GROMACS .gro file of N, CA and C in nm:
model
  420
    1UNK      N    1  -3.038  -5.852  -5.716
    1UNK     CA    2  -3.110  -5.726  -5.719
    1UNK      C    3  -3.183  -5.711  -5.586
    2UNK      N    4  -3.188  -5.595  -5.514
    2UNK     CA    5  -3.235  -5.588  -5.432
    2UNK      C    6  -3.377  -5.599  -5.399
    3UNK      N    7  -3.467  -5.618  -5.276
    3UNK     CA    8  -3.637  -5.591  -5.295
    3UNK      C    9  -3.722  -5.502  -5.352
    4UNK      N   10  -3.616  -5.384  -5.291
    4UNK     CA   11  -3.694  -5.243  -5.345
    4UNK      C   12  -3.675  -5.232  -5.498
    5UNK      N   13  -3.608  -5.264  -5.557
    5UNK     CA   14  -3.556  -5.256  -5.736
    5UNK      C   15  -3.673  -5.361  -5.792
    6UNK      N   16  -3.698  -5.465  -5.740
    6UNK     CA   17  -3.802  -5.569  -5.758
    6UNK      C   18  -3.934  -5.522  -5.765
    7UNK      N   19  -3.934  -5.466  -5.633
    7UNK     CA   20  -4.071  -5.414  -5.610
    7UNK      C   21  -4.100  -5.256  -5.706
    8UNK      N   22  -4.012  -5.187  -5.733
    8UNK     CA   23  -4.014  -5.040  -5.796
    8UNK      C   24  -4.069  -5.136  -5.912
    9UNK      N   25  -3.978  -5.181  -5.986
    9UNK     CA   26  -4.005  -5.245  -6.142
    9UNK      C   27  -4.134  -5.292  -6.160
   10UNK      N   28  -4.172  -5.380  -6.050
   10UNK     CA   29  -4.312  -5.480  -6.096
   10UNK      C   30  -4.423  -5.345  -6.025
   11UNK      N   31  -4.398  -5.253  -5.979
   11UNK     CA   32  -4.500  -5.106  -5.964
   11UNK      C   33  -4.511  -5.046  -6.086
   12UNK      N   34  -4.377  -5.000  -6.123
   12UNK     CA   35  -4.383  -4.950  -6.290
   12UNK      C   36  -4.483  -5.035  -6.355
   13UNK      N   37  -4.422  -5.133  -6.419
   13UNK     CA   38  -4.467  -5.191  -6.475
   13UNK      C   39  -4.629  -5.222  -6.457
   14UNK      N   40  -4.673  -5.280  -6.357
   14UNK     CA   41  -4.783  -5.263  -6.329
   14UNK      C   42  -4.920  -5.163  -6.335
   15UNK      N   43  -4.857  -4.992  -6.335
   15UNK     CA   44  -4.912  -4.894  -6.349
   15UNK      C   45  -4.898  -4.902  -6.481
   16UNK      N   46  -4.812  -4.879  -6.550
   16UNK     CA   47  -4.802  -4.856  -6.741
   16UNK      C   48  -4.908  -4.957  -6.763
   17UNK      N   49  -4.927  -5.080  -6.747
   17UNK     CA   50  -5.015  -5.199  -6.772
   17UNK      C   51  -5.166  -5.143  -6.760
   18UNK      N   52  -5.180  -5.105  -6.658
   18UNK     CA   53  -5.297  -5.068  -6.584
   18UNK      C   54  -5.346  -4.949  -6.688
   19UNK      N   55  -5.276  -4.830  -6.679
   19UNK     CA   56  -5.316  -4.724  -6.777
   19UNK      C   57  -5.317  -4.750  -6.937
   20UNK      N   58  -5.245  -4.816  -6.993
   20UNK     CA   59  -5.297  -4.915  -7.152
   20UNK      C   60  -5.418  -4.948  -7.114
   21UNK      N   61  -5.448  -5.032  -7.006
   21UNK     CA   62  -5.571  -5.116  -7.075
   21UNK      C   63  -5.720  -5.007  -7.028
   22UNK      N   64  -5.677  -4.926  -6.931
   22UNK     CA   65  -5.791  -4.815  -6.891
   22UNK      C   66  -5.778  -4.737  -7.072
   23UNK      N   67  -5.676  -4.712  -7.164
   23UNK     CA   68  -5.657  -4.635  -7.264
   23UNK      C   69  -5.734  -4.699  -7.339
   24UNK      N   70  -5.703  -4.828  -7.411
   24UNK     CA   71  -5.739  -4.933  -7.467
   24UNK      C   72  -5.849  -4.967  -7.476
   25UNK      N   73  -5.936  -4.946  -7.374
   25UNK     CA   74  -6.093  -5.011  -7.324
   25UNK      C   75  -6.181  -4.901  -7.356
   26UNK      N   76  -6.113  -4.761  -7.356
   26UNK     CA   77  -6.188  -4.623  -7.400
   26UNK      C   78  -6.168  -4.585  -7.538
   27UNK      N   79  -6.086  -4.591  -7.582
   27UNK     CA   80  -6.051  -4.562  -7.724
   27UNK      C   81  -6.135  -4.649  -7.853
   28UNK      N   82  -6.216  -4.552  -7.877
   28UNK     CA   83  -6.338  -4.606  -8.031
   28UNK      C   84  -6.274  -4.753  -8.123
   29UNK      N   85  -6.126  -4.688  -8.179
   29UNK     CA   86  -6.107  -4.721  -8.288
   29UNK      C   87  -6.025  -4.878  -8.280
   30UNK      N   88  -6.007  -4.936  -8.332
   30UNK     CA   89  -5.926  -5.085  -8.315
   30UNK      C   90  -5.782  -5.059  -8.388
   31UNK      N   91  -5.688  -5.009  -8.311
   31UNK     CA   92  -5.565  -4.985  -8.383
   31UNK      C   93  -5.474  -4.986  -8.265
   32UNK      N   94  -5.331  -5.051  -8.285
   32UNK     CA   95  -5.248  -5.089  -8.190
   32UNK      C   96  -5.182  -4.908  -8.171
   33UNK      N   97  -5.139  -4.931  -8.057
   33UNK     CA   98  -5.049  -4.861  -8.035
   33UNK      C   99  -4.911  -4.802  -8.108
   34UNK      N  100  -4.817  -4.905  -8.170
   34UNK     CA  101  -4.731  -4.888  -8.281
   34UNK      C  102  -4.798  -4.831  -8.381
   35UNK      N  103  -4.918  -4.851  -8.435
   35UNK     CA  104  -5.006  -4.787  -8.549
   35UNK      C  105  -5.057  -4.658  -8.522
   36UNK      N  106  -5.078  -4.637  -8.380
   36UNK     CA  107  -5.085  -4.472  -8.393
   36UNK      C  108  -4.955  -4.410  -8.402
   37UNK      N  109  -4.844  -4.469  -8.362
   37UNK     CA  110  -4.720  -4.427  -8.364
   37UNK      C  111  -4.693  -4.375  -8.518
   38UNK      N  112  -4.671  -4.485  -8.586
   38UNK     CA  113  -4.696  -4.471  -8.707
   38UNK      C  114  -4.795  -4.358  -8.772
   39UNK      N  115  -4.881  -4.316  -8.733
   39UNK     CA  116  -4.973  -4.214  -8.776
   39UNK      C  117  -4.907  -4.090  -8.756
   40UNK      N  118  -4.859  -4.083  -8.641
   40UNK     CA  119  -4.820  -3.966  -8.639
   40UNK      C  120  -4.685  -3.923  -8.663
   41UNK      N  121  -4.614  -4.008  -8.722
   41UNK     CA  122  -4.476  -3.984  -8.782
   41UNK      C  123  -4.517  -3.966  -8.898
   42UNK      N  124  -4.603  -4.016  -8.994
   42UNK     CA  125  -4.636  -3.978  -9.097
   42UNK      C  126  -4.715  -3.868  -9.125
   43UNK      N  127  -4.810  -3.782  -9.032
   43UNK     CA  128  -4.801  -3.656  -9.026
   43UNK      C  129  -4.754  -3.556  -8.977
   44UNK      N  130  -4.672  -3.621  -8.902
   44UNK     CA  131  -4.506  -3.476  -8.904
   44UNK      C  132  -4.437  -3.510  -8.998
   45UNK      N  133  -4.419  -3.576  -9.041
   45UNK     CA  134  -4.304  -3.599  -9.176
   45UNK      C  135  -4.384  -3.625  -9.306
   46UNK      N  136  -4.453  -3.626  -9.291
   46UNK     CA  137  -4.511  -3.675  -9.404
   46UNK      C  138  -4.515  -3.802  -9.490
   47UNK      N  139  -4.533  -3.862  -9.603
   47UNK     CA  140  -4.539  -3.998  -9.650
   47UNK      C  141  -4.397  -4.052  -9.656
   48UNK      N  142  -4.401  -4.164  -9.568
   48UNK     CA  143  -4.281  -4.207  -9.534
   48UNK      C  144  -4.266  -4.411  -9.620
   49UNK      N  145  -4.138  -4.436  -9.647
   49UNK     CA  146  -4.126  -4.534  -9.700
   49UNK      C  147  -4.194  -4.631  -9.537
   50UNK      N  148  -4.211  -4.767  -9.591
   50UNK     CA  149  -4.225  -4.899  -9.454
   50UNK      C  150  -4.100  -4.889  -9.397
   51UNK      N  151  -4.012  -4.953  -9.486
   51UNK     CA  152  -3.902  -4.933  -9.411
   51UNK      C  153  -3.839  -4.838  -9.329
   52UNK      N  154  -3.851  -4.757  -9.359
   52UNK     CA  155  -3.831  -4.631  -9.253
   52UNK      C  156  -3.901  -4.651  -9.114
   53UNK      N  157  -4.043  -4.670  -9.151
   53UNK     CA  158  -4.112  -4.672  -9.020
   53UNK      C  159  -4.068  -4.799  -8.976
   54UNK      N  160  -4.061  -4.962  -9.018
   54UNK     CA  161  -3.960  -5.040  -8.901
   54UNK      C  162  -3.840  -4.970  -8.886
   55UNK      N  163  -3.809  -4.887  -8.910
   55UNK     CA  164  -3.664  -4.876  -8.823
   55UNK      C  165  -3.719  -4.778  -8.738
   56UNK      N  166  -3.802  -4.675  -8.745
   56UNK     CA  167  -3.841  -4.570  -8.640
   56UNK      C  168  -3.919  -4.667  -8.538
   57UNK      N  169  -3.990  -4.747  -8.543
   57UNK     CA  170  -4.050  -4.856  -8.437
   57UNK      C  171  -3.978  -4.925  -8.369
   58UNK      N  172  -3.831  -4.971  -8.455
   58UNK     CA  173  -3.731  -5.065  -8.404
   58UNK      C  174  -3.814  -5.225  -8.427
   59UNK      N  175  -3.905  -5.240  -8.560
   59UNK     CA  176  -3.982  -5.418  -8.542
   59UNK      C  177  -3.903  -5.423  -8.677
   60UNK      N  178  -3.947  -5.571  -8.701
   60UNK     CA  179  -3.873  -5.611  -8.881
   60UNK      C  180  -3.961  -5.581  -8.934
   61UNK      N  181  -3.921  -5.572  -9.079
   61UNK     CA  182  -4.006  -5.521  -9.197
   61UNK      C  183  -4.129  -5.612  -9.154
   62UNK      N  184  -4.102  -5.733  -9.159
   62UNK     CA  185  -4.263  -5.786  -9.196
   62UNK      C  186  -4.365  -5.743  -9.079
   63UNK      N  187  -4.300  -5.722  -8.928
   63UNK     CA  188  -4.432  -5.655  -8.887
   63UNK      C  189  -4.436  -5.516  -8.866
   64UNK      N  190  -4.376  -5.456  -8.978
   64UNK     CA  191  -4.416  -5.305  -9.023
   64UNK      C  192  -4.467  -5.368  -9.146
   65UNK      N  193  -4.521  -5.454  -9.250
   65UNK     CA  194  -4.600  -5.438  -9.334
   65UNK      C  195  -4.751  -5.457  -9.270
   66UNK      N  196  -4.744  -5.600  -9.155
   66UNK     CA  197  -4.859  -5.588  -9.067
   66UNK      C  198  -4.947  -5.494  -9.026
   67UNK      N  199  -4.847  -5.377  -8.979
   67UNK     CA  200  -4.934  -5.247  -8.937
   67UNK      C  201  -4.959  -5.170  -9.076
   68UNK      N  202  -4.875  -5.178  -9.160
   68UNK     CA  203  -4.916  -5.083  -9.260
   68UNK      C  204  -5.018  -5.155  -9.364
   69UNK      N  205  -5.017  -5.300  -9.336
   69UNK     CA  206  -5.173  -5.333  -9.373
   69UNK      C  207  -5.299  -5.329  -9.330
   70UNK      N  208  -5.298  -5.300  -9.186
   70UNK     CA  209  -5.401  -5.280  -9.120
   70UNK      C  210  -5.407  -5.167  -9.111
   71UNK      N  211  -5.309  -5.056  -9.112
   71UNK     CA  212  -5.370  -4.909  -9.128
   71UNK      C  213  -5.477  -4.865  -9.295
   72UNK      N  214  -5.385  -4.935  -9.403
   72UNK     CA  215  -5.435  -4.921  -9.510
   72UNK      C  216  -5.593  -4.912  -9.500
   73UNK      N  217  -5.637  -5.094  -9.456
   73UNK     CA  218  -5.687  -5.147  -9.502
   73UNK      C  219  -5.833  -5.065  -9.412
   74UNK      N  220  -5.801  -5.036  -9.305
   74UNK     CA  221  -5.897  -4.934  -9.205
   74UNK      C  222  -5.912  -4.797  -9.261
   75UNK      N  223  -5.840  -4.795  -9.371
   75UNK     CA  224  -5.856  -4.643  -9.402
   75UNK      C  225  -5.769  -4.504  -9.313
   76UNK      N  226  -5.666  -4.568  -9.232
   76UNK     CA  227  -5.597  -4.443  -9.184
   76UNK      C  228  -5.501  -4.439  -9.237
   77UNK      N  229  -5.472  -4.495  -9.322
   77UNK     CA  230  -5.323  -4.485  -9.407
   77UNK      C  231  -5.390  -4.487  -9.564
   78UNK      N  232  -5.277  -4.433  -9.647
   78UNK     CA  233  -5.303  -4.510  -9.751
   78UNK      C  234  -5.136  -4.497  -9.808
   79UNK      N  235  -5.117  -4.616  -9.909
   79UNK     CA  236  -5.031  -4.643  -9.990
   79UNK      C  237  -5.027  -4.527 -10.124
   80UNK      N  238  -4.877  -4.484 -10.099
   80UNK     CA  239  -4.893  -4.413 -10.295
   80UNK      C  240  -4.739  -4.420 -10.358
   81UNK      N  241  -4.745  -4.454 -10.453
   81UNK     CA  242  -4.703  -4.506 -10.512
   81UNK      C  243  -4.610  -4.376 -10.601
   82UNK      N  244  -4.451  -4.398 -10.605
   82UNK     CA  245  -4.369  -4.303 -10.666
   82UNK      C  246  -4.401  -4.334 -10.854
   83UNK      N  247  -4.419  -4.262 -10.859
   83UNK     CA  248  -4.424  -4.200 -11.071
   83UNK      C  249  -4.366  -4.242 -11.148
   84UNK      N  250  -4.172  -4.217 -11.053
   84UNK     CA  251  -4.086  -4.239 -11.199
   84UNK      C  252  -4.043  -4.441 -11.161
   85UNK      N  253  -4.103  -4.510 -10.979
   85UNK     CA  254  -4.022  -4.651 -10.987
   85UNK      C  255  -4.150  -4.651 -10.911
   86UNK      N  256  -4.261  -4.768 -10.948
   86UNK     CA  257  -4.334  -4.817 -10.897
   86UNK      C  258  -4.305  -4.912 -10.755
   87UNK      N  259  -4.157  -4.958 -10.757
   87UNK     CA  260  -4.137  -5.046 -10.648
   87UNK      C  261  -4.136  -4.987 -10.544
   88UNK      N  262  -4.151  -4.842 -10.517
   88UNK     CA  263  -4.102  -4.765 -10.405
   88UNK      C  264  -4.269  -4.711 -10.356
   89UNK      N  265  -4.297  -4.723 -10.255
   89UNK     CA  266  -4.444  -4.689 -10.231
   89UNK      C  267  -4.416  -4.626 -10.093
   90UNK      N  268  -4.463  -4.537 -10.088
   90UNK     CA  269  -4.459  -4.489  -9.923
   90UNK      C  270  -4.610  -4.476  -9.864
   91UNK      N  271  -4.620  -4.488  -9.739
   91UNK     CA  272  -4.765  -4.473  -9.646
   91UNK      C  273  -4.762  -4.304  -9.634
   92UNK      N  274  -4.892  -4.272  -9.659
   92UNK     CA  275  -4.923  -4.153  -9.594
   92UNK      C  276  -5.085  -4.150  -9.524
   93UNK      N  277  -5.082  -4.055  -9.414
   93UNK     CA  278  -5.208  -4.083  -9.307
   93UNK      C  279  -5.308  -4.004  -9.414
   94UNK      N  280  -5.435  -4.050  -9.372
   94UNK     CA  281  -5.530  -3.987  -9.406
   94UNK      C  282  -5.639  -3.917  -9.337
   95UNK      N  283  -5.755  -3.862  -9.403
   95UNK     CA  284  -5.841  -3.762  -9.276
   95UNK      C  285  -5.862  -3.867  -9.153
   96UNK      N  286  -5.932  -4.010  -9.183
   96UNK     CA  287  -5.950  -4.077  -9.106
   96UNK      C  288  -5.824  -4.108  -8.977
   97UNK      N  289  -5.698  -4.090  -9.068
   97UNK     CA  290  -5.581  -4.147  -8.949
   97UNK      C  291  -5.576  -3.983  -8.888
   98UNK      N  292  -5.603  -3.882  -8.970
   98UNK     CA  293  -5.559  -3.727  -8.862
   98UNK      C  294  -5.661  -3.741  -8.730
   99UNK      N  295  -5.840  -3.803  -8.786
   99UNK     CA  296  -5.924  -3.769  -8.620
   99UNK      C  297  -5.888  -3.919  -8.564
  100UNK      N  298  -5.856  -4.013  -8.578
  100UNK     CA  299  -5.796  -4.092  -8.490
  100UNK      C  300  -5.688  -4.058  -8.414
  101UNK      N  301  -5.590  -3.990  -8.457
  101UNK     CA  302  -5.501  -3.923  -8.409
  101UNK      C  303  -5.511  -3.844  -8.300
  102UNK      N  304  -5.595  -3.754  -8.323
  102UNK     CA  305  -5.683  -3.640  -8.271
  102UNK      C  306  -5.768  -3.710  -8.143
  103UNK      N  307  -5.813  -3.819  -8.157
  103UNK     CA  308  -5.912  -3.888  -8.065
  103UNK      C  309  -5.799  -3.960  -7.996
  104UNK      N  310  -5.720  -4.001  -7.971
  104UNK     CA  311  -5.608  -4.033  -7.974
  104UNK      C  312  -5.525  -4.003  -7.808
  105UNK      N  313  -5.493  -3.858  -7.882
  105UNK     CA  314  -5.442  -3.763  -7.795
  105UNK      C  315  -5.512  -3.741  -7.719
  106UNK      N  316  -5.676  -3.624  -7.708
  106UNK     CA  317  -5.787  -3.620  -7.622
  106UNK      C  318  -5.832  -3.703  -7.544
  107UNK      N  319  -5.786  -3.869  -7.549
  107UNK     CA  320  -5.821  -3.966  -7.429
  107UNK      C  321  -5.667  -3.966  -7.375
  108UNK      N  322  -5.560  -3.964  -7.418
  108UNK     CA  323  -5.468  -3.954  -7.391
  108UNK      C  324  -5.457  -3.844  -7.268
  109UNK      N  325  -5.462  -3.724  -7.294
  109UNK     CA  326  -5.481  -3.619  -7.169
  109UNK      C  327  -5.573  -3.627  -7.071
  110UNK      N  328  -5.727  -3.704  -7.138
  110UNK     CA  329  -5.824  -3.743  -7.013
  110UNK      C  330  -5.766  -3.826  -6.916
  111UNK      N  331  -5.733  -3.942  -6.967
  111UNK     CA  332  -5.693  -4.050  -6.878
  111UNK      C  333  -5.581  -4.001  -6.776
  112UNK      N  334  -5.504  -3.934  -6.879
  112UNK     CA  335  -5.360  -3.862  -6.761
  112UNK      C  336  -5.376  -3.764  -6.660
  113UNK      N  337  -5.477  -3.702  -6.692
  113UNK     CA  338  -5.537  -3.596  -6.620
  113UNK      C  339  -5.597  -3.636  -6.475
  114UNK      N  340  -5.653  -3.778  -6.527
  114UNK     CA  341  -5.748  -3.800  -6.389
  114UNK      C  342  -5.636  -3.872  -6.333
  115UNK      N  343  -5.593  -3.948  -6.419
  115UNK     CA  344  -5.486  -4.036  -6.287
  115UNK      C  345  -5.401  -3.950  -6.208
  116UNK      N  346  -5.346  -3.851  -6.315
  116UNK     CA  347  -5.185  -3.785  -6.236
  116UNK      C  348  -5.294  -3.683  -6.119
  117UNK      N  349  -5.450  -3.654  -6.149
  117UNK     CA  350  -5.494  -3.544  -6.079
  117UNK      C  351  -5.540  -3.615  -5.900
  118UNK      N  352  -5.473  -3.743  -5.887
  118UNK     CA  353  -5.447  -3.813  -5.767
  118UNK      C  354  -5.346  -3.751  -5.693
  119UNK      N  355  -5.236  -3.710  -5.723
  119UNK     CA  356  -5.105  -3.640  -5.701
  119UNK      C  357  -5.148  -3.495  -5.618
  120UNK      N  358  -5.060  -3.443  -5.528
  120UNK     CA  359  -5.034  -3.281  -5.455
  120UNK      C  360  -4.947  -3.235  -5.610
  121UNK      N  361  -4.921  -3.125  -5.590
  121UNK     CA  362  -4.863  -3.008  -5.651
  121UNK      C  363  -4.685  -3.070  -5.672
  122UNK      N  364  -4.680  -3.076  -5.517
  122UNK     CA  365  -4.577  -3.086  -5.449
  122UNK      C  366  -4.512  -3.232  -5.523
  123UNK      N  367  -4.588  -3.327  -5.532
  123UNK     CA  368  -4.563  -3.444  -5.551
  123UNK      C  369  -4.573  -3.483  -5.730
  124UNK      N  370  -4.639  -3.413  -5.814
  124UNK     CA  371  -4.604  -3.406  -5.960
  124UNK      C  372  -4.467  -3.331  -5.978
  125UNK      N  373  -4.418  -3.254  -5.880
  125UNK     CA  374  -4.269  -3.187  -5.908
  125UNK      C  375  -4.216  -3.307  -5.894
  126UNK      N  376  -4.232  -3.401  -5.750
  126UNK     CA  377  -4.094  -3.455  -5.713
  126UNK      C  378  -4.101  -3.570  -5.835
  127UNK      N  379  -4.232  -3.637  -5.859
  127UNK     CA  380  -4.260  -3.740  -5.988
  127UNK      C  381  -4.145  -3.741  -6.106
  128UNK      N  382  -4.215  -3.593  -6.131
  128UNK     CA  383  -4.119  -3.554  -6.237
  128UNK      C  384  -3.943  -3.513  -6.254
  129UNK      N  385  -3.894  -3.492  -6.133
  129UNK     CA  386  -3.779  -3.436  -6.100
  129UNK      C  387  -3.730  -3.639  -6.090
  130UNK      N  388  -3.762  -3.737  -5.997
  130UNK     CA  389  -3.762  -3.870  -6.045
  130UNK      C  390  -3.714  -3.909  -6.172
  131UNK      N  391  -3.843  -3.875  -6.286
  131UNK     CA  392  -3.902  -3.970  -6.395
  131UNK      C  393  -3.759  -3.883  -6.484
  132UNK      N  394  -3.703  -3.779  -6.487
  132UNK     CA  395  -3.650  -3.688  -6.604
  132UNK      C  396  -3.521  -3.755  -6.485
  133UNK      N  397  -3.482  -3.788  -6.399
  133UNK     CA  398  -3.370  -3.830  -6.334
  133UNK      C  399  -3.304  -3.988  -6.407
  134UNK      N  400  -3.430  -4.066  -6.389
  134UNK     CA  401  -3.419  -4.199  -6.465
  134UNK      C  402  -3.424  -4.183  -6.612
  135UNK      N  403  -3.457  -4.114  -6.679
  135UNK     CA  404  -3.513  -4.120  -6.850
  135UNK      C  405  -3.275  -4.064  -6.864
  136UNK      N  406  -3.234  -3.929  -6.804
  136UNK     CA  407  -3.107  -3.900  -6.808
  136UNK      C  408  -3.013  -4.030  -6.837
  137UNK      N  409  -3.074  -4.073  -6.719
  137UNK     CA  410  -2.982  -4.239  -6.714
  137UNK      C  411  -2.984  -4.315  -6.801
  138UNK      N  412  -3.079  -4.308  -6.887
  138UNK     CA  413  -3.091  -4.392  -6.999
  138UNK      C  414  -3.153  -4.283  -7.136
  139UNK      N  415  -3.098  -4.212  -7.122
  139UNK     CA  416  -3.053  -4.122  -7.248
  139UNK      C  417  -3.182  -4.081  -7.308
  140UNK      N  418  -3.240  -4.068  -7.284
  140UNK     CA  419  -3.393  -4.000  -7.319
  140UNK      C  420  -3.402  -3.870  -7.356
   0.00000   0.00000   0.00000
């Protein structure tokens, strides 16, 4: 692999790193990242089985019960339980998981705002004309 492919990657990488933990260090609530994920698939779709959500995460069941025990158990999820087969339980978010959500997003645009507001005009086009060049390449 060449230097520049070396050096691009460990920049990526380095910036994504950098902006998590600036996200991470501002954000109130103690909930992973996959768990807001999870939040908000379950309020666009509504109450969704576990299993579903490991496969929308791409982790194994057991650490989609992980998150869906720690969402429970924080109060942004809750468990409910089908009528006619008790074995079937799906997660659905609650008020608490909608303003986490909500708080969520709003540091989400702060943080992006100030970083990307480092950038010319000129240079969020070419970013983006880049970033939607590479995401093509890998099917995004």
């Amino acid at each position: 692999m060449n230097q520049k492919n070396i050096e691009l990657i460990y920049t990526i990488n380095h910036y994504t790193t950098a902006l998590m933990k600036i996200w991470s260090d501002e954000f109130p609530h103690r909930i992973s990242i996959s768990a807001l994920l999870v939040l908000g698939e379950l309020r666009d779709k509504g109450p969704q089985k576990q299993s579903d959500m490991a496969h929308f995460l791409n982790v194994t069941p057991g650490a989609m019960t992980n998150i869906a025990t720690i969402i429970v158990r924080e109060n942004y999820a809750e468990r409910i339980y089908d009528k006619n087969d008790r074995r079937i339980t799906r997660l659905a978010i609650t008020a608490a998981g909608e303003i986490a959500l909500k708080e969520a997003s709003e540091l989400d645009t702060r943080v992006n705002t100030d970083v990307l507001g480092e950038l010319t005009e000129a240079e969020k086009v070419q970013f983006l004309e880049l970033v939607n060049k590479l995401n093509r390449k890998i099917h995004l």
